[in-house]
Amino acid sequence: MATRPRTLGEWLSWAERQYARHQLALGQVATSAHDEALYLLLRTLDLPLDSKPAVLRKKTTAEENTRLAEVFRRRIEEHVPAAYLTREAWLGEHRFYVDERVIIPRSYFLEIIPQLAELFGCRAGSLTPPRSTRRQKGGISDPALQGIRLPTVKRAVDVCTGSGCLAILLAHQFPAAKVDAIELSTDALAVAKFNVATHRLATRVKLHHSDVFDAVPRVKYDVILSNPPYVPTRELRDLPAEFRNEPTMALDGGRDGLDIIRKLLRQSRERLQPHGVVVLEVGGLRAAMDRAFPELDLHWMHTMDGEDCVCLVQAHRLQAWRG
Ligand SMILES: C[S@@+](CC[C@H](N)C(=O)[O-])C[C@H]1O[C@@H](n2cnc3c(N)ncnc32)[C@H](O)[C@@H]1O
């Protein structure tokens, strides 16, 4: 560093230049270098995330400069994801502990779970979707789902729970529901256990060490939800370093990306209430999913950025399916 920044604003400008110069990958914590660098600055110095812009005029002490230099060195030179440096990730207003044992939560389910609540006719939970996602195409106003009104959610499951984040969102959204959370990695399960305890949900969210449903007691669910690994194996090596720093097991979906999804859909046939739904986040695999499972009549749910990479399958479609 030629001349060391002396204020937070100078640190921010310097960091933004470094992000561009070193082509750091974004998308795990924020989608712009400005937002991610500002987040790292504030968190590293224990300043509130909603600090006013005037905070940028704050002069940094020698000790703070040393801390910031080390954090940005690891982010820039080692491509360590920002969330692993701060040991936290946010979905909406919900904070989760994360470290290298789990993928960093960044799921569309923050938008989708409130839509499920509308489908199930319950609004009691505490997950408020961004205002702009309400009443859009998708959810209950979607013609394909209109007229469907399902009973209250009593049992839900998050398959491939990682940090436990989606099981926890489900439990917050459906306060009367029992929630199971399934995970094959014992490392990830330890993180999920910590997060469930921190959210004071240990009596309602039960963790299971299992390969999909293999070791889970046979109960029937109203909602089966999953953000499974879905990256085709050959594409893993082309991911930016930041994403390769996440557990391979959280990303690797096998030859065509559909290995876990196929198993999950097959096993869901016996795990779903007659009125139940399976909801899956599948990244860029929409076309592959439609090709692989035409009989399931997958319904693609709308998301704010138009990616529409979450699909819903109804129980009767699964029952009729011969896959
Ligand atoms: C894409 S991550 C999703 C984690 C979390 N649900 C989220 O949205 O942040 C997929 C998770 O599935 C787990 N996993 C991989 N194979 C599995 C399997 N066969 N059965 C259960 N979990 C599995 C991985 O360890 C990883 O934690």
mmCIF file of C-alpha atoms and ligand atoms in Angstrom:
data_model
loop_
_atom_site.group_PDB
_atom_site.id
_atom_site.type_symbol
_atom_site.label_atom_id
_atom_site.label_comp_id
_atom_site.label_asym_id
_atom_site.label_seq_id
_atom_site.Cartn_x
_atom_site.Cartn_y
_atom_site.Cartn_z
ATOM 1 C CA MET A 1 0.000 0.000 0.000
ATOM 2 C CA ALA A 2 1.777 3.213 -1.161
ATOM 3 C CA THR A 3 0.026 5.725 1.084
ATOM 4 C CA ARG A 4 -2.140 4.237 3.758
ATOM 5 C CA PRO A 5 -5.743 5.532 3.878
ATOM 6 C CA ARG A 6 -6.423 7.773 6.871
ATOM 7 C CA THR A 7 -10.225 7.898 6.961
ATOM 8 C CA LEU A 8 -12.969 5.323 6.407
ATOM 9 C CA GLY A 9 -13.861 7.105 3.154
ATOM 10 C CA GLU A 10 -10.270 6.743 1.912
ATOM 11 C CA TRP A 11 -10.269 3.080 2.927
ATOM 12 C CA LEU A 12 -13.500 2.569 0.976
ATOM 13 C CA SER A 13 -12.135 4.192 -2.195
ATOM 14 C CA TRP A 14 -8.911 2.211 -1.872
ATOM 15 C CA ALA A 15 -10.793 -1.067 -1.340
ATOM 16 C CA GLU A 16 -13.073 -0.474 -4.330
ATOM 17 C CA ARG A 17 -10.015 0.033 -6.552
ATOM 18 C CA GLN A 18 -8.469 -3.198 -5.233
ATOM 19 C CA TYR A 19 -11.686 -5.170 -5.858
ATOM 20 C CA ALA A 20 -11.612 -4.040 -9.504
ATOM 21 C CA ARG A 21 -7.880 -4.553 -9.948
ATOM 22 C CA HIS A 22 -7.897 -8.074 -8.496
ATOM 23 C CA GLN A 23 -11.249 -8.993 -10.083
ATOM 24 C CA LEU A 24 -12.715 -10.188 -6.808
ATOM 25 C CA ALA A 25 -15.877 -12.225 -7.190
ATOM 26 C CA LEU A 26 -19.046 -10.846 -5.650
ATOM 27 C CA GLY A 27 -22.449 -12.363 -4.946
ATOM 28 C CA GLN A 28 -21.835 -14.140 -1.659
ATOM 29 C CA VAL A 29 -22.411 -11.136 0.603
ATOM 30 C CA ALA A 30 -23.219 -8.215 -1.693
ATOM 31 C CA THR A 31 -23.448 -7.646 -5.415
ATOM 32 C CA SER A 32 -21.292 -4.509 -5.588
ATOM 33 C CA ALA A 33 -17.713 -3.875 -4.475
ATOM 34 C CA HIS A 34 -18.849 -0.664 -2.772
ATOM 35 C CA ASP A 35 -21.451 -2.452 -0.621
ATOM 36 C CA GLU A 36 -19.199 -5.357 0.298
ATOM 37 C CA ALA A 37 -16.171 -3.192 1.127
ATOM 38 C CA LEU A 38 -18.309 -0.830 3.222
ATOM 39 C CA TYR A 39 -19.770 -3.834 5.062
ATOM 40 C CA LEU A 40 -16.259 -5.160 5.789
ATOM 41 C CA LEU A 41 -15.070 -1.747 7.000
ATOM 42 C CA LEU A 42 -17.989 -1.282 9.381
ATOM 43 C CA ARG A 43 -17.919 -4.824 10.708
ATOM 44 C CA THR A 44 -14.155 -4.872 11.213
ATOM 45 C CA LEU A 45 -14.333 -1.695 13.284
ATOM 46 C CA ASP A 46 -17.511 -2.826 15.134
ATOM 47 C CA LEU A 47 -19.505 0.102 13.762
ATOM 48 C CA PRO A 48 -23.272 -0.190 13.166
ATOM 49 C CA LEU A 49 -24.203 -1.438 9.688
ATOM 50 C CA ASP A 50 -26.763 1.355 9.415
ATOM 51 C CA SER A 51 -24.194 4.091 10.144
ATOM 52 C CA LYS A 52 -24.853 7.483 8.506
ATOM 53 C CA PRO A 53 -22.643 8.516 5.513
ATOM 54 C CA ALA A 54 -20.804 10.918 7.848
ATOM 55 C CA VAL A 55 -19.061 7.846 9.304
ATOM 56 C CA LEU A 56 -16.833 7.915 6.208
ATOM 57 C CA ARG A 57 -15.160 11.073 7.562
ATOM 58 C CA LYS A 58 -14.011 9.181 10.650
ATOM 59 C CA LYS A 59 -10.208 9.123 11.011
ATOM 60 C CA THR A 60 -8.795 5.639 11.584
ATOM 61 C CA THR A 61 -6.278 4.960 14.348
ATOM 62 C CA ALA A 62 -3.018 3.086 13.807
ATOM 63 C CA GLU A 63 -4.508 -0.004 15.458
ATOM 64 C CA GLU A 64 -7.627 0.173 13.245
ATOM 65 C CA ASN A 65 -5.450 0.576 10.145
ATOM 66 C CA THR A 66 -3.586 -2.608 11.058
ATOM 67 C CA ARG A 67 -6.860 -4.526 11.496
ATOM 68 C CA LEU A 68 -8.306 -3.240 8.221
ATOM 69 C CA ALA A 69 -5.094 -3.963 6.302
ATOM 70 C CA GLU A 70 -5.156 -7.597 7.475
ATOM 71 C CA VAL A 71 -8.854 -8.135 6.680
ATOM 72 C CA PHE A 72 -8.517 -6.693 3.179
ATOM 73 C CA ARG A 73 -5.257 -8.593 2.613
ATOM 74 C CA ARG A 74 -7.107 -11.873 3.225
ATOM 75 C CA ARG A 75 -10.060 -10.779 1.075
ATOM 76 C CA ILE A 76 -7.877 -9.544 -1.804
ATOM 77 C CA GLU A 77 -4.868 -11.881 -1.814
ATOM 78 C CA GLU A 78 -6.467 -15.088 -0.525
ATOM 79 C CA HIS A 79 -9.950 -14.474 -1.969
ATOM 80 C CA VAL A 80 -11.507 -15.369 1.377
ATOM 81 C CA PRO A 81 -15.254 -14.611 1.171
ATOM 82 C CA ALA A 82 -16.230 -11.586 3.280
ATOM 83 C CA ALA A 83 -18.678 -13.647 5.351
ATOM 84 C CA TYR A 84 -15.903 -16.006 6.463
ATOM 85 C CA LEU A 85 -13.917 -12.982 7.620
ATOM 86 C CA THR A 86 -16.797 -11.550 9.668
ATOM 87 C CA ARG A 87 -18.187 -14.963 10.699
ATOM 88 C CA GLU A 88 -21.734 -13.935 9.879
ATOM 89 C CA ALA A 89 -24.277 -13.841 7.054
ATOM 90 C CA TRP A 90 -27.624 -12.141 6.801
ATOM 91 C CA LEU A 91 -30.891 -13.201 5.184
ATOM 92 C CA GLY A 92 -33.126 -10.167 5.536
ATOM 93 C CA GLU A 93 -33.102 -9.227 9.198
ATOM 94 C CA HIS A 94 -31.886 -12.650 10.304
ATOM 95 C CA ARG A 95 -28.244 -13.119 11.216
ATOM 96 C CA PHE A 96 -26.506 -16.497 11.013
ATOM 97 C CA TYR A 97 -23.111 -17.630 12.210
ATOM 98 C CA VAL A 98 -21.016 -18.987 9.331
ATOM 99 C CA ASP A 99 -17.505 -20.276 8.802
ATOM 100 C CA GLU A 100 -15.666 -22.412 6.248
ATOM 101 C CA ARG A 101 -17.725 -25.492 7.214
ATOM 102 C CA VAL A 102 -20.840 -24.138 5.470
ATOM 103 C CA ILE A 103 -21.854 -22.399 2.272
ATOM 104 C CA ILE A 104 -22.707 -18.713 2.795
ATOM 105 C CA PRO A 105 -26.508 -18.235 2.883
ATOM 106 C CA ARG A 106 -27.713 -16.258 -0.150
ATOM 107 C CA SER A 107 -30.949 -17.988 -0.970
ATOM 108 C CA TYR A 108 -34.041 -16.869 -2.853
ATOM 109 C CA PHE A 109 -36.098 -18.558 -0.147
ATOM 110 C CA LEU A 110 -36.200 -15.306 1.813
ATOM 111 C CA GLU A 111 -38.619 -14.166 -0.919
ATOM 112 C CA ILE A 112 -40.255 -17.514 -1.545
ATOM 113 C CA ILE A 113 -41.140 -18.621 1.999
ATOM 114 C CA PRO A 114 -43.605 -15.737 2.525
ATOM 115 C CA GLN A 115 -45.217 -16.708 -0.806
ATOM 116 C CA LEU A 116 -45.616 -20.241 0.566
ATOM 117 C CA ALA A 117 -47.287 -18.771 3.640
ATOM 118 C CA GLU A 118 -49.859 -17.137 1.356
ATOM 119 C CA LEU A 119 -50.402 -20.431 -0.425
ATOM 120 C CA PHE A 120 -51.011 -22.104 2.902
ATOM 121 C CA GLY A 121 -53.287 -19.298 3.999
ATOM 122 C CA CYS A 122 -51.244 -18.373 7.058
ATOM 123 C CA ARG A 123 -49.807 -14.944 7.697
ATOM 124 C CA ALA A 124 -48.857 -15.254 11.313
ATOM 125 C CA GLY A 125 -45.099 -15.600 10.957
ATOM 126 C CA SER A 126 -42.450 -12.973 11.265
ATOM 127 C CA LEU A 127 -40.785 -13.119 7.873
ATOM 128 C CA THR A 128 -41.741 -9.961 6.082
ATOM 129 C CA PRO A 129 -40.836 -10.073 2.394
ATOM 130 C CA PRO A 130 -39.520 -6.942 0.716
ATOM 131 C CA ARG A 131 -42.616 -4.857 -0.171
ATOM 132 C CA SER A 132 -41.877 -5.091 -3.881
ATOM 133 C CA THR A 133 -42.149 -8.902 -3.861
ATOM 134 C CA ARG A 134 -45.712 -8.876 -2.584
ATOM 135 C CA ARG A 135 -48.578 -9.174 -5.024
ATOM 136 C CA GLN A 136 -46.316 -9.656 -7.990
ATOM 137 C CA LYS A 137 -46.587 -12.354 -10.609
ATOM 138 C CA GLY A 138 -45.852 -15.550 -8.671
ATOM 139 C CA GLY A 139 -47.149 -16.514 -5.249
ATOM 140 C CA ILE A 140 -50.881 -16.642 -4.739
ATOM 141 C CA SER A 141 -51.657 -14.125 -7.504
ATOM 142 C CA ASP A 142 -50.061 -16.462 -10.018
ATOM 143 C CA PRO A 143 -52.799 -17.971 -12.247
ATOM 144 C CA ALA A 144 -51.267 -21.433 -11.957
ATOM 145 C CA LEU A 145 -51.640 -21.379 -8.188
ATOM 146 C CA GLN A 146 -54.875 -19.446 -7.922
ATOM 147 C CA GLY A 147 -57.657 -21.268 -6.172
ATOM 148 C CA ILE A 148 -55.183 -23.381 -4.260
ATOM 149 C CA ARG A 149 -55.623 -22.846 -0.540
ATOM 150 C CA LEU A 150 -53.750 -25.335 1.557
ATOM 151 C CA PRO A 151 -54.143 -26.221 5.245
ATOM 152 C CA THR A 152 -51.821 -24.666 7.810
ATOM 153 C CA VAL A 153 -48.239 -25.894 7.818
ATOM 154 C CA LYS A 154 -47.774 -28.325 10.710
ATOM 155 C CA ARG A 155 -44.627 -30.033 9.505
ATOM 156 C CA ALA A 156 -41.934 -28.721 7.208
ATOM 157 C CA VAL A 157 -38.470 -29.947 6.319
ATOM 158 C CA ASP A 158 -35.367 -28.254 4.949
ATOM 159 C CA VAL A 159 -33.304 -30.857 3.090
ATOM 160 C CA CYS A 160 -29.592 -29.934 2.725
ATOM 161 C CA THR A 161 -29.761 -27.397 5.527
ATOM 162 C CA GLY A 162 -26.097 -26.293 5.681
ATOM 163 C CA SER A 163 -25.950 -23.508 8.290
ATOM 164 C CA GLY A 164 -29.601 -24.234 9.172
ATOM 165 C CA CYS A 165 -30.656 -20.868 7.752
ATOM 166 C CA LEU A 166 -33.684 -22.026 5.745
ATOM 167 C CA ALA A 167 -35.001 -24.324 8.485
ATOM 168 C CA ILE A 168 -34.785 -21.317 10.798
ATOM 169 C CA LEU A 169 -36.619 -19.081 8.306
ATOM 170 C CA LEU A 170 -39.326 -21.761 8.010
ATOM 171 C CA ALA A 171 -39.689 -21.911 11.782
ATOM 172 C CA HIS A 172 -39.980 -18.114 12.004
ATOM 173 C CA GLN A 173 -42.552 -18.010 9.189
ATOM 174 C CA PHE A 174 -44.646 -20.924 10.489
ATOM 175 C CA PRO A 175 -44.657 -20.511 14.279
ATOM 176 C CA ALA A 176 -46.918 -23.519 14.845
ATOM 177 C CA ALA A 177 -44.868 -25.908 12.732
ATOM 178 C CA LYS A 178 -42.357 -28.558 13.644
ATOM 179 C CA VAL A 179 -39.370 -28.244 11.331
ATOM 180 C CA ASP A 180 -36.856 -30.932 10.422
ATOM 181 C CA ALA A 181 -33.449 -29.990 9.025
ATOM 182 C CA ILE A 182 -31.432 -32.596 7.140
ATOM 183 C CA GLU A 183 -27.713 -32.442 6.392
ATOM 184 C CA LEU A 184 -25.065 -34.992 5.410
ATOM 185 C CA SER A 185 -21.989 -33.027 6.525
ATOM 186 C CA THR A 186 -21.302 -33.336 10.252
ATOM 187 C CA ASP A 187 -19.267 -30.121 10.044
ATOM 188 C CA ALA A 188 -22.257 -28.221 8.668
ATOM 189 C CA LEU A 189 -24.559 -29.839 11.238
ATOM 190 C CA ALA A 190 -22.427 -28.400 14.047
ATOM 191 C CA VAL A 191 -22.895 -24.912 12.591
ATOM 192 C CA ALA A 192 -26.643 -25.520 12.124
ATOM 193 C CA LYS A 193 -26.919 -26.649 15.746
ATOM 194 C CA PHE A 194 -25.286 -23.420 16.911
ATOM 195 C CA ASN A 195 -27.594 -21.272 14.751
ATOM 196 C CA VAL A 196 -30.751 -23.123 15.847
ATOM 197 C CA ALA A 197 -29.746 -22.573 19.476
ATOM 198 C CA THR A 198 -28.925 -18.898 18.882
ATOM 199 C CA HIS A 199 -32.375 -18.392 17.339
ATOM 200 C CA ARG A 200 -33.891 -20.180 20.369
ATOM 201 C CA LEU A 201 -35.556 -22.776 18.168
ATOM 202 C CA ALA A 202 -34.092 -26.001 19.543
ATOM 203 C CA THR A 203 -37.507 -27.271 20.654
ATOM 204 C CA ARG A 204 -39.039 -26.849 17.202
ATOM 205 C CA VAL A 205 -36.190 -27.400 14.732
ATOM 206 C CA LYS A 206 -34.813 -30.943 14.795
ATOM 207 C CA LEU A 207 -31.530 -31.685 13.055
ATOM 208 C CA HIS A 208 -30.948 -35.008 11.268
ATOM 209 C CA HIS A 209 -27.661 -36.403 10.010
ATOM 210 C CA SER A 210 -28.784 -38.069 6.802
ATOM 211 C CA ASP A 211 -28.195 -38.527 3.080
ATOM 212 C CA VAL A 212 -31.413 -36.808 1.919
ATOM 213 C CA PHE A 213 -34.210 -38.761 3.684
ATOM 214 C CA ASP A 214 -32.309 -42.071 4.139
ATOM 215 C CA ALA A 215 -31.962 -41.846 7.956
ATOM 216 C CA VAL A 216 -34.969 -39.662 8.759
ATOM 217 C CA PRO A 217 -38.012 -41.166 10.533
ATOM 218 C CA ARG A 218 -40.983 -41.552 8.200
ATOM 219 C CA VAL A 219 -43.292 -38.617 8.739
ATOM 220 C CA LYS A 220 -45.328 -36.712 6.170
ATOM 221 C CA TYR A 221 -44.675 -33.058 5.505
ATOM 222 C CA ASP A 222 -46.792 -30.172 4.290
ATOM 223 C CA VAL A 223 -43.700 -28.473 2.868
ATOM 224 C CA ILE A 224 -40.449 -30.033 1.678
ATOM 225 C CA LEU A 225 -37.976 -27.286 0.852
ATOM 226 C CA SER A 226 -34.420 -27.523 -0.402
ATOM 227 C CA ASN A 227 -31.547 -25.506 -1.757
ATOM 228 C CA PRO A 228 -29.480 -28.572 -2.730
ATOM 229 C CA PRO A 229 -26.035 -28.759 -4.333
ATOM 230 C CA TYR A 230 -26.711 -28.306 -8.063
ATOM 231 C CA VAL A 231 -23.483 -27.282 -9.804
ATOM 232 C CA PRO A 232 -22.503 -29.873 -12.448
ATOM 233 C CA THR A 233 -19.188 -31.398 -11.301
ATOM 234 C CA ARG A 234 -17.201 -30.323 -14.374
ATOM 235 C CA GLU A 235 -18.184 -26.670 -13.748
ATOM 236 C CA LEU A 236 -16.776 -26.595 -10.208
ATOM 237 C CA ARG A 237 -13.203 -25.905 -11.278
ATOM 238 C CA ASP A 238 -14.335 -22.875 -13.304
ATOM 239 C CA LEU A 239 -15.945 -21.166 -10.311
ATOM 240 C CA PRO A 240 -14.204 -18.046 -8.963
ATOM 241 C CA ALA A 241 -11.793 -18.685 -6.071
ATOM 242 C CA GLU A 242 -14.241 -17.213 -3.535
ATOM 243 C CA PHE A 243 -16.816 -19.884 -4.380
ATOM 244 C CA ARG A 244 -14.180 -22.630 -4.443
ATOM 245 C CA ASN A 245 -13.408 -21.605 -0.851
ATOM 246 C CA GLU A 246 -16.877 -22.875 0.108
ATOM 247 C CA PRO A 247 -17.339 -26.621 0.859
ATOM 248 C CA THR A 248 -17.369 -28.611 -2.399
ATOM 249 C CA MET A 249 -20.074 -30.817 -0.943
ATOM 250 C CA ALA A 250 -22.381 -27.806 -0.786
ATOM 251 C CA LEU A 251 -22.038 -27.184 -4.513
ATOM 252 C CA ASP A 252 -21.373 -30.462 -6.315
ATOM 253 C CA GLY A 253 -24.593 -31.783 -7.846
ATOM 254 C CA GLY A 254 -22.958 -34.621 -9.812
ATOM 255 C CA ARG A 255 -22.559 -35.075 -13.562
ATOM 256 C CA ASP A 256 -25.553 -32.991 -14.657
ATOM 257 C CA GLY A 257 -26.158 -31.176 -11.348
ATOM 258 C CA LEU A 258 -29.311 -33.179 -10.694
ATOM 259 C CA ASP A 259 -28.029 -36.088 -8.537
ATOM 260 C CA ILE A 260 -29.374 -34.880 -5.177
ATOM 261 C CA ILE A 261 -32.489 -33.368 -6.764
ATOM 262 C CA ARG A 262 -33.448 -36.716 -8.385
ATOM 263 C CA LYS A 263 -33.032 -38.552 -5.090
ATOM 264 C CA LEU A 264 -34.946 -35.885 -3.190
ATOM 265 C CA LEU A 265 -37.885 -35.922 -5.619
ATOM 266 C CA ARG A 266 -38.088 -39.732 -5.582
ATOM 267 C CA GLN A 267 -37.992 -39.902 -1.791
ATOM 268 C CA SER A 268 -40.460 -37.021 -1.438
ATOM 269 C CA ARG A 269 -43.240 -39.160 -2.932
ATOM 270 C CA GLU A 270 -43.565 -41.014 0.361
ATOM 271 C CA ARG A 271 -42.889 -38.009 2.572
ATOM 272 C CA LEU A 272 -45.499 -35.557 1.374
ATOM 273 C CA GLN A 273 -49.051 -34.962 2.593
ATOM 274 C CA PRO A 274 -51.621 -35.221 -0.238
ATOM 275 C CA HIS A 275 -51.912 -31.408 -0.216
ATOM 276 C CA GLY A 276 -48.154 -30.897 0.216
ATOM 277 C CA VAL A 277 -45.560 -29.209 -1.958
ATOM 278 C CA VAL A 278 -41.874 -29.618 -2.717
ATOM 279 C CA VAL A 279 -40.029 -26.353 -3.362
ATOM 280 C CA LEU A 280 -36.532 -26.446 -4.841
ATOM 281 C CA GLU A 281 -33.949 -23.786 -5.630
ATOM 282 C CA VAL A 282 -31.923 -24.930 -8.641
ATOM 283 C CA GLY A 283 -29.816 -22.001 -9.879
ATOM 284 C CA GLY A 284 -29.394 -22.058 -13.631
ATOM 285 C CA LEU A 285 -30.877 -25.540 -14.116
ATOM 286 C CA ARG A 286 -34.408 -24.496 -15.094
ATOM 287 C CA ALA A 287 -34.186 -25.833 -18.656
ATOM 288 C CA ALA A 288 -32.443 -29.026 -17.483
ATOM 289 C CA MET A 289 -35.140 -29.552 -14.836
ATOM 290 C CA ASP A 290 -37.992 -29.045 -17.330
ATOM 291 C CA ARG A 291 -36.302 -31.550 -19.667
ATOM 292 C CA ALA A 292 -35.572 -34.111 -16.931
ATOM 293 C CA PHE A 293 -38.972 -33.984 -15.199
ATOM 294 C CA PRO A 294 -41.650 -33.072 -17.790
ATOM 295 C CA GLU A 295 -44.365 -35.095 -15.993
ATOM 296 C CA LEU A 296 -43.928 -33.067 -12.808
ATOM 297 C CA ASP A 297 -45.303 -29.911 -14.445
ATOM 298 C CA LEU A 298 -42.821 -27.777 -12.495
ATOM 299 C CA HIS A 299 -44.147 -24.394 -11.509
ATOM 300 C CA TRP A 300 -41.445 -21.681 -11.562
ATOM 301 C CA MET A 301 -41.927 -19.114 -8.845
ATOM 302 C CA HIS A 302 -41.237 -15.457 -9.457
ATOM 303 C CA THR A 303 -38.295 -13.750 -7.769
ATOM 304 C CA MET A 304 -37.560 -10.032 -7.656
ATOM 305 C CA ASP A 305 -34.555 -10.165 -9.967
ATOM 306 C CA GLY A 306 -36.470 -12.252 -12.507
ATOM 307 C CA GLU A 307 -34.138 -15.244 -12.195
ATOM 308 C CA ASP A 308 -37.093 -17.512 -11.395
ATOM 309 C CA CYS A 309 -34.896 -20.392 -10.320
ATOM 310 C CA VAL A 310 -37.181 -21.841 -7.622
ATOM 311 C CA CYS A 311 -39.736 -24.439 -8.642
ATOM 312 C CA LEU A 312 -42.746 -25.894 -6.882
ATOM 313 C CA VAL A 313 -44.083 -29.422 -7.341
ATOM 314 C CA GLN A 314 -47.437 -30.562 -6.014
ATOM 315 C CA ALA A 315 -47.893 -33.946 -4.324
ATOM 316 C CA HIS A 316 -50.335 -35.354 -6.867
ATOM 317 C CA ARG A 317 -47.812 -34.755 -9.660
ATOM 318 C CA LEU A 318 -45.159 -36.632 -7.700
ATOM 319 C CA GLN A 319 -47.541 -39.526 -7.028
ATOM 320 C CA ALA A 320 -48.274 -39.921 -10.735
ATOM 321 C CA TRP A 321 -44.614 -39.642 -11.700
ATOM 322 C CA ARG A 322 -42.785 -42.823 -12.734
ATOM 323 C CA GLY A 323 -39.246 -41.433 -12.324
HETATM 324 C C1 LIG B 1 -26.310 -25.412 -1.511
HETATM 325 S S1 LIG B 1 -25.992 -25.871 0.153
HETATM 326 C C2 LIG B 1 -27.416 -25.158 0.939
HETATM 327 C C3 LIG B 1 -27.243 -24.861 2.378
HETATM 328 C C4 LIG B 1 -28.364 -24.014 2.982
HETATM 329 N N1 LIG B 1 -29.637 -24.669 2.837
HETATM 330 C C5 LIG B 1 -28.409 -22.636 2.349
HETATM 331 O O1 LIG B 1 -29.347 -22.342 1.603
HETATM 332 O O2 LIG B 1 -27.491 -21.848 2.618
HETATM 333 C C6 LIG B 1 -26.309 -27.602 0.123
HETATM 334 C C7 LIG B 1 -26.080 -28.354 1.419
HETATM 335 O O3 LIG B 1 -26.416 -29.734 1.183
HETATM 336 C C8 LIG B 1 -25.533 -30.574 1.888
HETATM 337 N N2 LIG B 1 -25.569 -31.898 1.241
HETATM 338 C C9 LIG B 1 -24.848 -32.338 0.176
HETATM 339 N N3 LIG B 1 -25.213 -33.579 -0.146
HETATM 340 C C10 LIG B 1 -26.194 -33.946 0.714
HETATM 341 C C11 LIG B 1 -26.980 -35.117 0.869
HETATM 342 N N4 LIG B 1 -26.812 -36.182 0.049
HETATM 343 N N5 LIG B 1 -27.900 -35.174 1.860
HETATM 344 C C12 LIG B 1 -28.062 -34.097 2.698
HETATM 345 N N6 LIG B 1 -27.342 -32.962 2.601
HETATM 346 C C13 LIG B 1 -26.424 -32.875 1.615
HETATM 347 C C14 LIG B 1 -24.212 -29.850 1.799
HETATM 348 O O4 LIG B 1 -23.321 -30.281 2.791
HETATM 349 C C15 LIG B 1 -24.658 -28.387 1.944
HETATM 350 O O5 LIG B 1 -24.644 -28.002 3.295
#
